[in-house]
Structure formats: C-alpha cells, structure tokens
Amino acid sequence: MEAPTTVDGPIPDATELQDFLERARRTLTANDVGEFVKPGLHQYPHQWNWDAALVAMGLGHFDPERARKEVRSLLRGQWLDGMLPHVVYHNGSSDYFPGPEFWQIEQSVAAPPGIHTSGLVQPPLLATCVRRMHRRASDREASLAFVREVYPRLLRLHRWLHHARDPEGTGLVAIVHPWESGTDNAARFVQPLMQVTPSASQMPAYQRRDSDHVAADERPVHADYERFVYLIDRFRRWGYDAETMYARSPFLVQDTLFNAVAYQALEDMIALADELGEPTAELERWRVRLHRAYNSKLWDDEEGLYFAYDARHHQLVRENGVATFMALYAGLADRAQAEVLVGAHLENPDEYAPDARSRFRVPSQAKNNYFYEPRRYWRGPVWILVNWMVLEGLERYGYHDLAEAVRGDSLELMRSGGFFEYYDPRDGSPAGASDFSWSAALALEMLEPLPLALS
Ligand code: DGY
C-alpha cells in the first residue's frame, strides 16, 4: 500500500516525526537563557511579547513549569498602567538595535521600576496561549493556581488596550507603530507610513543592526525603518503618555491582525474567567463591540476582504495581505464571508494558493499585490505563525482538507529547511533568522497529535 501523502510530500513515519519534534524541543531548549527563551539564536537576543507567548505554549508540551516561568518573566515587564511591552530586556544591551537605552522609558510615569523594556505593545496573544497551556496541563492544580496568579495581569492588559487604545469607544483597538502589529513592513502599513514625514533634522542618531545576522534584502527597506525609528523618538519625547500617543501619533491604525488576536484573546479570557469564577461582563462588552466594529468597518464587500483602517486619515488601506484571514482564526467572519475569503482568495493561485511558480501556501502578501516580495520579511514569505492561525481558522469553519494542506506545507518547510523565521513560498527555501523559537514551538502545537492519527 502506498504511504499516505500530504498535498506536497509524503507524511513521515512515526519515528521520523518523533525525531522532528525532538529537534523542535531542542531548539527551544538551546535558545533558553534561563530567564527567558530567545526568539532566535542571533537576531533576537531579548524577550519579545508574542514570541514569549508562543514559546510558552510550545514549552507547555514538555515542561509546563518552564512554560509558566516564561509567562512570569514576560509579565515582569508589564507597565504600571497595564501595557505589556513588546520587548523586555532582562540582560541589558546586546548587538540588537534598539537597545534599552534608546527607548528611555524612564520618561514615563507608568514604566515598571527596575526593568528595561520597550515602550510599545504587541498583538495580545498571551491569554490565548495561557488558556491552551492550561487546557493541556496534566498538573491541574498547579496549572489552575498559575492561571489564578496571572489572570489579573492579563485583565489589566486588555483593559489598557480597550481604554488607552480606544478612548473614543469605537470597538477597535488602535496601534501607533507598525512594530505593534508584529508584522512591521506589511503592505497594509505602506500608505499610513507614507504620511509620516520626518525631516532630516528630526531624525535621531541611530545605527541599524537588523541586517547584521540576516540578509538586508530579507529585512524592511530603509524608508520604512527611518519611520519606525522616528515614531519611537516622538513617543519618548511625549514620555509615552498614552493619551498623547493616541491623539498625536502620525501613525494610527486599527489593524486587522491585531484586532483579531485581541478578539480571540477575549474569548479565551472569558473561558478563563468562567473557570476562576471571575466576572465576565466587561470582557463581553469589549467582545461584542469589537465584533460589530470589525465587520462594519474593516470588511470590504466589493473585494471580499478585510482591510486595516487608517484611523489618522480616515480610510481603509486596500492592500491584500494575509491579515485578512485572521477573521477566520478569531471566528469574526460569518459563513458567507468565510466562503469568499477561502474560495475567492485563499484558494486563488494568483493570490495565496500554489501555482506553477510558487509551491507553498500561504504567502504573507497576496502574490498579485503590488508590494509582494517573496523573501522580504512580511511582504511575502510564508510564516509558520500565519500558517498556524490560518489552519486554526480553517478548522473552525470546517475546511478540514485545506487545513491539513497548510499543516502539511508547514511540516515540509520545517523538516527540509529547519526552524527558520520565514520561508520563500516559491521553493520553500528558509529566510530570516535561524533557530527561530516560535517556529519550533508551533511545530509542537501543530504536529504533536499526528502520531496518534497515524497509528
Ligand atoms: C525587529 O527588530 O525587527 C522587530 O520586529 C521589532 O520588534
């Protein structure tokens, strides 16, 4: 009998798969520097917010106590107002720019005393990962005690998001910097960023270090990077005052991906609150409002896509990128919207499905989008995180075969290329940072059930 096949290659036998998962575990262990797990061996030597959430979820598969430590370490960086920063610098400076000294968070009255962090947030994946860790934990009592311990911190983060970043009560949470989206240079930020126009005299001195370990043509272009740095300079001058940042940041976007992650997190927060016997009315209110606003403001019926909204210039940013599918991940789309997203876009070989020149699902930018570049950071490469979110969404809406195809692609990319930050959708060659922790963590999350399915 022939071996079962995925869309793109043979499924490895159980021993081979076990060996692959062992390599994923070893990647996480090798990046463990004690206080936290580095997102990547060389490129990212500090603790990043959504990386840490995913790493904890991965660690939860084999070392629940270490997983909890990862979450506690991240939460040590939480600001007094609830903001959870996108980077925590537990070990001071390194060869990564920007280091702690660039942020000058001591300008803020809300900065946590005695710990170095950035002054921006990141997609709030943490509650989702904590809930998944808890569901899986075999040491139920320790796990429940941990959830009880961290829940108030998670609640403060979400309260901060729904107040500081939505002071007008629109229902959608705004970001003030592309780094807050976690998908820095995605095409949906090009237009809003073009309106950010620093003069030479307004630019602080800095030296870019992100292409020391990764090829420059796989990283954001200089014009974007200048603006990333300029925005940080504005914020530190404003002492990271949340009201001023919302009112005056030249970049203010209600993002598809960020809000989908925030929405899914609310669902997970409500489940955790139920288990702890905590009230849920506040969470429910944010959830209902976010759902309504997401569909009334971000859905474009003509294109059959969700788009980010430039809240500073009051317009949708009509760029077709993978963030549109996050509505499936979070269950924000209705059945008809899901059919359009999958049938007209995800399955379209000109956009996200394989074609003669491009073997792998799901490029981060539609292939027929003007800004598509198959090896440049968020402009086209396949990301394992995106694949995971897309396959979660496909399963939620009952597209099981397609979900399996995405899982099969992910497995093939990581088995043949190793645990990289991203992959070229044309041939699957790895790109970006090597030994990338969240790819390894998600290998465990996506593939651990497979041996059972094979037996
Ligand atoms: C980077 O340095 O590339 C990060 O995305 C910023 O957090």
PDB file of C-alpha atoms and ligand atoms in Angstrom, residues 43-44 48 86-87 96-98 103 122 179 182-184 210 219-220 225 228 377-378 421, ligand 1:
ATOM      1  CA  GLN A  43      18.861  38.063  15.568  1.00  0.00           C
ATOM      2  CA  TYR A  44      16.599  38.462  18.609  1.00  0.00           C
ATOM      3  CA  TRP A  48       9.591  39.600  22.741  1.00  0.00           C
ATOM      4  CA  HIS A  86       6.785  44.284  23.011  1.00  0.00           C
ATOM      5  CA  VAL A  87      10.357  43.715  24.246  1.00  0.00           C
ATOM      6  CA  TYR A  96      20.337  44.383  18.810  1.00  0.00           C
ATOM      7  CA  PHE A  97      19.038  47.842  17.963  1.00  0.00           C
ATOM      8  CA  PRO A  98      17.127  49.455  19.580  1.00  0.00           C
ATOM      9  CA  TRP A 103      13.680  53.725  24.478  1.00  0.00           C
ATOM     10  CA  GLN A 122       2.390  43.757  20.524  1.00  0.00           C
ATOM     11  CA  TRP A 179       6.030  47.138  15.281  1.00  0.00           C
ATOM     12  CA  GLY A 182       4.185  42.271  14.859  1.00  0.00           C
ATOM     13  CA  THR A 183       4.124  42.407  11.059  1.00  0.00           C
ATOM     14  CA  ASP A 184       6.208  45.563  10.724  1.00  0.00           C
ATOM     15  CA  ASP A 210      18.891  44.142  11.983  1.00  0.00           C
ATOM     16  CA  ARG A 219      14.532  42.895   6.054  1.00  0.00           C
ATOM     17  CA  PRO A 220      12.395  46.075   5.856  1.00  0.00           C
ATOM     18  CA  TYR A 225      12.985  51.747   9.063  1.00  0.00           C
ATOM     19  CA  PHE A 228       9.961  53.181  12.676  1.00  0.00           C
ATOM     20  CA  TYR A 377      10.071  39.917   5.930  1.00  0.00           C
ATOM     21  CA  TRP A 378       6.261  40.481   5.944  1.00  0.00           C
ATOM     22  CA  GLU A 421      11.758  32.737  10.830  1.00  0.00           C
TER      23      GLU A 421
HETATM   24  C1  DGY B   1      12.533  43.969  14.686  1.00  0.00           C
HETATM   25  O1  DGY B   1      13.512  44.431  15.263  1.00  0.00           O
HETATM   26  O2  DGY B   1      12.540  43.570  13.534  1.00  0.00           O
HETATM   27  C2  DGY B   1      11.282  43.808  15.394  1.00  0.00           C
HETATM   28  O3  DGY B   1      10.235  43.442  14.550  1.00  0.00           O
HETATM   29  C3  DGY B   1      10.896  44.998  16.209  1.00  0.00           C
HETATM   30  O4  DGY B   1      10.237  44.453  17.266  1.00  0.00           O
END
